[in-house]
Amino acid sequence: MTAKPQQFASDNYAGICPEAWAATAAANDGSARAYGDDIWTQRAADAFRTLFETKCEVFFAFNGTAANSLALAALCQSYHSVICSSSAHVETDECGAPEFFSNGSKLLVAQTPDGKLNPEAIRALACGRSDIHFPKPRVVTITQPTETGQVYSIDEIRAISATCRELGLKLHMDGARFAHACARLGCTPADITWRAGVDVLCFGGTKNGMAAGEAIIFFDTSLATDFDYRCKQAGQLASKMRFLSAPWIGLLESGAWLGNARHANDCAARLATTIAGLPGVRLAFPVEANSVFLSAPEAVLDGLRERGWLFYTFIGGSARFMFAWDSDIAVVRALGQDIVELCAPAAGMPPAPQSSYG
Ligand SMILES: *Cc1c(COP(=O)(O)O)cnc(C)c1O
């Protein structure tokens, strides 16, 4: 087994992109006011207002778990509930942080085949109970793109927000890979957020080329009241804030936020094309962003492991490959080639039955 020059087990295996790095270095210029009262933080927040073409309220947190949990907590009282997909990161990967920071707001999960919410699923959960004994539905959270790489169209988001409005629910978007959704849809960031009825967005920087950091963007600015206190109390107010905010200047002002995402999506599309139609393997989910979920016989997955590839199989047993701003097309090709070889009958692989999960 030889070590690979690059791995695709996660998009947070990648380092810091040059634009974010340069902007951090530029901010590393002598002293500056602390706790966000500095010119870099101001400029980063303004860059978001320019990007989103609106006067939004912008806050910076260290990671996505904090951003999501604090945003949801800001929208809820402890007796409220949050409607999400059963595969939502807030449900499966945040260790109860949304419930913790909201002092008990319950997550109501919808089982949907593709991990996407839709008006019917929301309505079923929101209207299932209306008595005093059940936590009152208050927020819908959607992940764009979903944890398995599906992208909500503008129309799908509009339909969800119309349902939210009708039922008196706020709409939150977990955009850990928001840039990848914009790259896929070719729309403006405004089109899939406030123009489509999203109230609050968590915009991921980490998976877009930064060392750390997510932005919490309130399009309904009335919801941002005292959010700064909430961030501070949760340990999310950086004293040297400029180093959390400046990388955003690099990403947003250069356009790297979109270029990075396009490249990552392109790598996923390339791998998907390479393995299309191979015997015994299939894509467990449509490839619409920067991930490929490969359903393959255990022998093929073992073969990939033996050849040194790292990947997770925590979602339905399929092998997940995630691409980032720095994914090397030659290494993507090498991975594809290994899958092709491992699937070839000539390599001694009997055709295995298709797995049925996914
Ligand atoms: C990565 C990710 C997050 C943020 O995770 P942290 O590890 O807390 O930064 C949030 N939502 C989704 C869908 C993610 O993939």
Coordinates of C-alpha atoms and ligand atoms in Angstrom, one line a residue:
M1 CA 0.0 0.0 0.0
T2 CA 1.5 3.3 -1.1
A3 CA 0.5 6.6 0.5
K4 CA -1.6 8.7 -1.8
P5 CA -0.5 12.3 -2.6
Q6 CA -4.0 13.4 -1.7
Q7 CA -7.1 12.0 -0.1
F8 CA -10.8 12.7 -0.7
A9 CA -12.3 11.3 2.4
S10 CA -13.5 14.8 3.4
D11 CA -13.4 18.3 1.9
N12 CA -12.0 19.5 5.2
Y13 CA -8.8 17.5 4.6
A14 CA -7.8 20.4 2.3
G15 CA -5.5 23.3 3.4
I16 CA -6.1 27.0 3.2
C17 CA -6.5 28.5 -0.3
P18 CA -4.1 31.2 -1.4
E19 CA -6.7 34.0 -1.3
A20 CA -7.7 33.3 2.3
W21 CA -4.1 32.9 3.2
A22 CA -3.0 36.2 1.6
A23 CA -5.9 38.1 3.2
T24 CA -4.9 36.7 6.6
A25 CA -1.4 37.8 6.0
A26 CA -2.6 41.3 5.0
A27 CA -4.6 41.6 8.2
N28 CA -1.5 40.6 10.2
D29 CA -0.3 44.1 10.1
G30 CA 0.5 45.6 13.5
S31 CA -2.2 46.0 16.0
A32 CA -5.9 46.3 15.5
R33 CA -9.0 46.7 17.7
A34 CA -10.2 43.5 19.3
Y35 CA -13.5 41.6 19.3
G36 CA -14.6 42.5 15.8
D37 CA -14.2 46.3 16.1
D38 CA -11.6 46.3 13.4
I39 CA -11.5 47.4 9.7
W40 CA -11.1 43.8 8.5
T41 CA -14.2 42.6 10.1
Q42 CA -16.1 45.6 8.8
R43 CA -14.8 45.0 5.3
A44 CA -15.7 41.3 5.4
A45 CA -19.2 42.1 6.6
D46 CA -19.6 44.6 3.8
A47 CA -18.3 42.1 1.3
F48 CA -21.2 39.9 2.3
R49 CA -23.6 42.8 1.9
T50 CA -22.3 43.3 -1.6
L51 CA -22.4 39.7 -2.5
F52 CA -26.0 39.3 -1.3
E53 CA -27.1 42.7 -2.6
T54 CA -28.8 43.5 0.6
K55 CA -28.3 45.0 4.1
C56 CA -27.9 41.9 6.1
E57 CA -26.5 41.4 9.6
V58 CA -23.3 39.3 9.6
F59 CA -21.6 37.4 12.4
F60 CA -18.6 35.2 12.4
A61 CA -18.2 31.9 14.3
F62 CA -15.4 29.3 14.5
N63 CA -17.3 26.4 13.0
G64 CA -20.5 25.2 11.5
T65 CA -21.9 23.4 14.6
A66 CA -21.8 26.7 16.5
A67 CA -23.2 28.7 13.6
N68 CA -26.1 26.4 13.1
S69 CA -26.9 25.9 16.8
L70 CA -26.7 29.6 17.7
A71 CA -28.7 30.6 14.7
L72 CA -31.5 28.1 15.5
A73 CA -31.3 29.1 19.2
A74 CA -31.8 32.7 18.2
L75 CA -35.0 31.8 16.3
C76 CA -36.5 29.6 19.1
Q77 CA -37.8 29.6 22.6
S78 CA -37.0 26.5 24.6
Y79 CA -40.6 25.2 24.0
H80 CA -40.3 25.5 20.2
S81 CA -39.3 22.8 17.7
V82 CA -37.2 22.8 14.5
I83 CA -38.2 20.8 11.5
C84 CA -35.3 19.2 9.6
S85 CA -34.5 16.2 7.5
S86 CA -33.5 13.0 9.3
S87 CA -30.1 13.2 7.6
A88 CA -29.5 16.9 8.5
H89 CA -26.1 17.7 10.1
V90 CA -28.0 19.4 12.9
E91 CA -29.6 16.1 13.7
T92 CA -26.9 13.6 13.0
D93 CA -23.5 15.4 13.5
E94 CA -23.8 18.2 16.1
C95 CA -23.9 16.2 19.3
G96 CA -27.2 17.8 20.4
A97 CA -25.7 21.4 20.2
P98 CA -28.9 22.8 18.6
E99 CA -31.0 21.5 21.5
F100 CA -28.3 22.5 24.0
F101 CA -27.9 26.1 22.9
S102 CA -31.7 26.5 22.6
N103 CA -32.2 25.1 26.1
G104 CA -34.3 22.2 24.8
S105 CA -35.9 23.1 21.4
K106 CA -36.7 19.7 19.9
L107 CA -35.7 18.7 16.4
L108 CA -38.6 17.1 14.5
V109 CA -37.2 15.0 11.8
A110 CA -38.7 14.2 8.4
Q111 CA -37.8 10.9 6.7
T112 CA -37.4 11.9 3.0
P113 CA -35.8 9.7 0.5
D114 CA -33.3 12.2 -0.8
G115 CA -32.6 14.1 2.4
K116 CA -34.4 17.1 1.1
L117 CA -37.4 18.6 2.8
N118 CA -40.5 19.5 0.8
P119 CA -43.7 21.4 1.6
E120 CA -45.6 18.1 2.2
A121 CA -43.1 16.8 4.7
I122 CA -43.0 20.2 6.5
R123 CA -46.7 20.5 6.6
A124 CA -47.1 16.9 8.0
L125 CA -44.7 17.7 10.9
A126 CA -45.9 21.2 11.5
C127 CA -49.6 20.3 11.5
G128 CA -49.4 16.9 13.1
R129 CA -49.9 18.2 16.5
S130 CA -51.2 21.6 17.7
D131 CA -51.9 20.8 21.4
I132 CA -50.1 22.2 24.4
H133 CA -48.3 18.9 25.1
F134 CA -46.1 19.1 22.0
P135 CA -43.3 21.5 21.3
K136 CA -44.5 24.3 19.0
P137 CA -43.0 24.2 15.5
R138 CA -41.1 27.4 14.9
V139 CA -38.3 26.9 12.3
V140 CA -37.5 24.9 9.3
T141 CA -33.9 24.2 8.5
I142 CA -32.7 23.0 5.1
T143 CA -29.1 22.0 4.1
Q144 CA -28.0 23.5 0.8
P145 CA -26.5 21.3 -0.7
T146 CA -27.7 18.4 1.4
E147 CA -25.4 16.1 3.3
T148 CA -25.4 13.8 0.3
G149 CA -24.8 16.5 -2.2
Q150 CA -28.3 17.3 -3.6
V151 CA -29.0 20.9 -4.5
Y152 CA -32.3 22.6 -3.8
S153 CA -33.5 24.5 -6.9
I154 CA -34.7 28.1 -6.6
D155 CA -38.2 26.9 -7.1
E156 CA -37.9 24.2 -4.4
I157 CA -36.7 26.8 -1.9
R158 CA -39.5 29.2 -2.9
A159 CA -42.1 26.5 -2.4
I160 CA -40.6 25.6 1.1
S161 CA -40.5 29.3 2.1
A162 CA -44.1 29.8 1.0
T163 CA -45.2 26.9 3.2
C164 CA -43.1 28.3 6.1
R165 CA -44.8 31.7 5.7
E166 CA -48.2 30.2 5.6
L167 CA -47.5 28.1 8.7
G168 CA -45.7 30.9 10.6
L169 CA -42.3 29.2 10.5
K170 CA -38.9 30.8 10.0
L171 CA -36.5 29.4 7.4
H172 CA -32.9 28.7 8.2
M173 CA -30.3 27.4 5.7
D174 CA -27.3 25.3 6.7
G175 CA -24.9 26.4 3.9
A176 CA -21.8 24.5 5.0
R177 CA -21.3 24.1 1.2
F178 CA -23.4 27.1 0.1
A179 CA -20.8 28.1 -2.5
H180 CA -21.1 24.7 -4.1
A181 CA -24.8 25.1 -4.5
C182 CA -24.4 28.6 -6.1
A183 CA -21.8 27.1 -8.5
R184 CA -24.1 24.3 -9.4
L185 CA -27.2 26.5 -10.0
G186 CA -25.3 29.3 -11.6
C187 CA -27.5 31.7 -9.7
T188 CA -26.7 34.7 -7.5
P189 CA -26.4 34.0 -3.7
A190 CA -29.5 36.3 -3.3
D191 CA -31.6 34.1 -5.6
I192 CA -31.4 31.1 -3.3
T193 CA -31.5 33.0 0.0
W194 CA -33.5 36.1 0.9
R195 CA -35.1 36.5 -2.6
A196 CA -36.4 32.9 -2.1
G197 CA -37.6 33.6 1.4
V198 CA -34.6 32.4 3.6
D199 CA -34.4 34.3 6.9
V200 CA -31.0 33.1 8.1
L201 CA -28.0 31.5 6.4
C202 CA -25.0 29.8 7.8
F203 CA -22.4 30.3 5.0
G204 CA -19.5 27.8 5.3
G205 CA -16.0 29.0 4.9
T206 CA -14.1 26.0 6.1
K207 CA -15.1 23.7 3.2
N208 CA -14.7 26.6 0.8
G209 CA -10.9 27.1 1.5
M210 CA -10.5 28.8 4.8
A211 CA -8.7 27.4 7.9
A212 CA -11.8 27.9 10.0
G213 CA -14.9 30.0 10.1
E214 CA -18.5 30.3 9.2
A215 CA -20.6 33.4 8.7
I216 CA -24.1 33.7 10.1
I217 CA -26.1 36.0 7.9
F218 CA -29.5 37.4 9.0
F219 CA -31.6 38.6 6.1
D220 CA -34.4 39.3 8.5
T221 CA -32.3 41.7 10.6
S222 CA -34.9 41.8 13.4
L223 CA -34.0 38.2 14.2
A224 CA -30.4 39.3 14.9
T225 CA -31.2 41.2 18.1
D226 CA -28.6 40.4 20.8
F227 CA -27.1 37.7 18.6
D228 CA -23.7 39.2 19.5
Y229 CA -24.3 38.3 23.2
R230 CA -25.3 34.8 22.2
C231 CA -22.1 34.3 20.3
K232 CA -20.0 35.7 23.2
Q233 CA -21.8 33.5 25.7
A234 CA -21.2 30.4 23.6
G235 CA -17.4 31.1 23.3
Q236 CA -17.7 32.2 19.7
L237 CA -16.5 35.8 19.9
A238 CA -12.9 35.8 18.7
S239 CA -10.8 38.4 20.5
K240 CA -8.5 38.6 17.5
M241 CA -11.6 38.6 15.2
R242 CA -9.7 40.0 12.3
F243 CA -8.1 36.6 11.7
L244 CA -11.5 34.9 11.5
S245 CA -13.0 37.6 9.3
A246 CA -10.1 38.6 7.0
P247 CA -10.1 35.3 5.1
W248 CA -13.6 36.0 3.9
I249 CA -12.3 39.2 2.3
G250 CA -9.9 37.1 0.4
L251 CA -12.6 34.6 -0.7
L252 CA -15.3 37.1 -1.5
E253 CA -13.5 40.0 -3.1
S254 CA -11.5 37.8 -5.4
G255 CA -14.3 35.5 -6.4
A256 CA -12.4 32.5 -5.1
W257 CA -15.5 31.5 -3.1
L258 CA -17.1 30.5 -6.4
G259 CA -14.0 29.4 -8.3
N260 CA -13.1 27.0 -5.4
A261 CA -16.6 25.5 -5.4
R262 CA -16.7 25.2 -9.2
H263 CA -13.4 23.3 -9.2
A264 CA -14.6 21.0 -6.4
N265 CA -17.9 20.3 -8.2
D266 CA -16.1 19.7 -11.4
C267 CA -13.8 17.0 -9.8
A268 CA -16.9 15.2 -8.5
A269 CA -18.5 15.3 -11.9
R270 CA -15.3 13.9 -13.5
L271 CA -15.2 11.0 -11.1
A272 CA -18.9 10.3 -11.6
T273 CA -18.4 10.2 -15.4
T274 CA -15.4 7.9 -15.1
I275 CA -17.3 5.3 -13.1
A276 CA -20.7 5.6 -14.8
G277 CA -21.8 2.2 -16.2
L278 CA -19.1 0.1 -14.5
P279 CA -20.4 -3.4 -13.6
G280 CA -21.5 -3.7 -9.9
V281 CA -21.1 -0.1 -8.9
R282 CA -23.6 2.8 -8.9
L283 CA -23.9 6.2 -7.5
A284 CA -25.9 6.1 -4.3
F285 CA -26.9 9.7 -4.8
P286 CA -27.1 12.0 -7.8
V287 CA -23.8 14.0 -8.1
E288 CA -24.9 17.7 -8.0
A289 CA -22.1 19.3 -5.9
N290 CA -18.7 18.2 -4.7
S291 CA -19.4 14.7 -3.4
V292 CA -19.6 11.2 -4.9
F293 CA -21.2 8.4 -3.0
L294 CA -20.1 5.1 -4.5
S295 CA -22.2 2.0 -3.9
A296 CA -19.9 -1.0 -4.7
P297 CA -19.4 -4.6 -3.6
E298 CA -17.3 -4.9 -0.4
A299 CA -14.5 -6.4 -2.5
V300 CA -14.2 -3.2 -4.5
L301 CA -14.2 -1.1 -1.4
D302 CA -11.6 -3.3 0.2
G303 CA -9.5 -3.1 -3.0
L304 CA -9.6 0.7 -2.8
R305 CA -8.5 0.5 0.9
E306 CA -5.7 -1.8 -0.1
R307 CA -4.6 0.6 -2.7
G308 CA -4.4 3.3 0.0
W309 CA -7.5 5.3 -0.5
L310 CA -9.2 6.7 2.6
F311 CA -13.0 7.2 2.6
Y312 CA -15.9 7.0 5.0
T313 CA -18.9 4.7 4.7
F314 CA -21.1 6.2 7.4
I315 CA -24.0 7.1 5.2
G316 CA -25.8 4.0 4.1
G317 CA -22.5 2.0 3.5
S318 CA -21.6 3.8 0.3
A319 CA -18.0 5.2 0.0
R320 CA -18.0 8.9 0.1
F321 CA -15.5 11.0 -1.8
M322 CA -15.4 14.7 -1.3
F323 CA -13.5 17.2 -3.4
A324 CA -12.1 20.6 -2.4
W325 CA -10.6 23.7 -3.9
D326 CA -7.2 22.0 -4.1
S327 CA -8.2 18.6 -5.5
D328 CA -5.7 17.6 -8.0
I329 CA -7.3 16.4 -11.2
A330 CA -4.5 13.9 -11.8
V331 CA -5.3 12.3 -8.4
V332 CA -9.0 12.3 -9.1
R333 CA -8.2 10.5 -12.4
A334 CA -6.0 8.0 -10.5
L335 CA -8.9 7.2 -8.1
G336 CA -11.3 6.7 -11.0
Q337 CA -8.8 4.5 -12.7
D338 CA -8.4 2.3 -9.6
I339 CA -12.2 1.9 -9.4
V340 CA -12.3 1.0 -13.1
E341 CA -9.6 -1.6 -12.6
L342 CA -11.2 -3.1 -9.4
C343 CA -14.5 -3.5 -11.3
A344 CA -13.0 -5.1 -14.4
P345 CA -14.0 -8.8 -14.7
A346 CA -10.5 -9.4 -16.0
A347 CA -9.2 -8.5 -12.5
G348 CA -10.9 -11.6 -11.2
M349 CA -13.9 -9.8 -9.8
P350 CA -17.1 -11.8 -10.2
P351 CA -20.0 -9.4 -10.9
A352 CA -21.5 -8.8 -7.5
P353 CA -25.1 -8.1 -6.8
Q354 CA -26.1 -4.5 -6.6
S355 CA -26.5 -3.2 -3.1
S356 CA -29.9 -1.9 -2.3
Y357 CA -29.2 0.8 0.2
G358 CA -29.0 4.5 -0.5
Ligands
LIG1 C1 -19.3 20.3 7.8 C2 -20.7 20.6 8.0 C3 -21.1 21.5 9.0 C4 -20.2 22.2 9.9 O1 -19.5 21.3 10.7 P1 -18.3 21.7 11.8 O2 -17.5 20.5 11.9 O3 -19.0 22.0 13.0 O4 -17.7 22.9 11.2 C5 -22.5 21.9 9.0 N1 -23.3 21.3 8.2 C6 -23.0 20.5 7.2 C7 -24.0 19.9 6.3 C8 -21.7 20.1 7.1 O5 -21.3 19.2 6.1

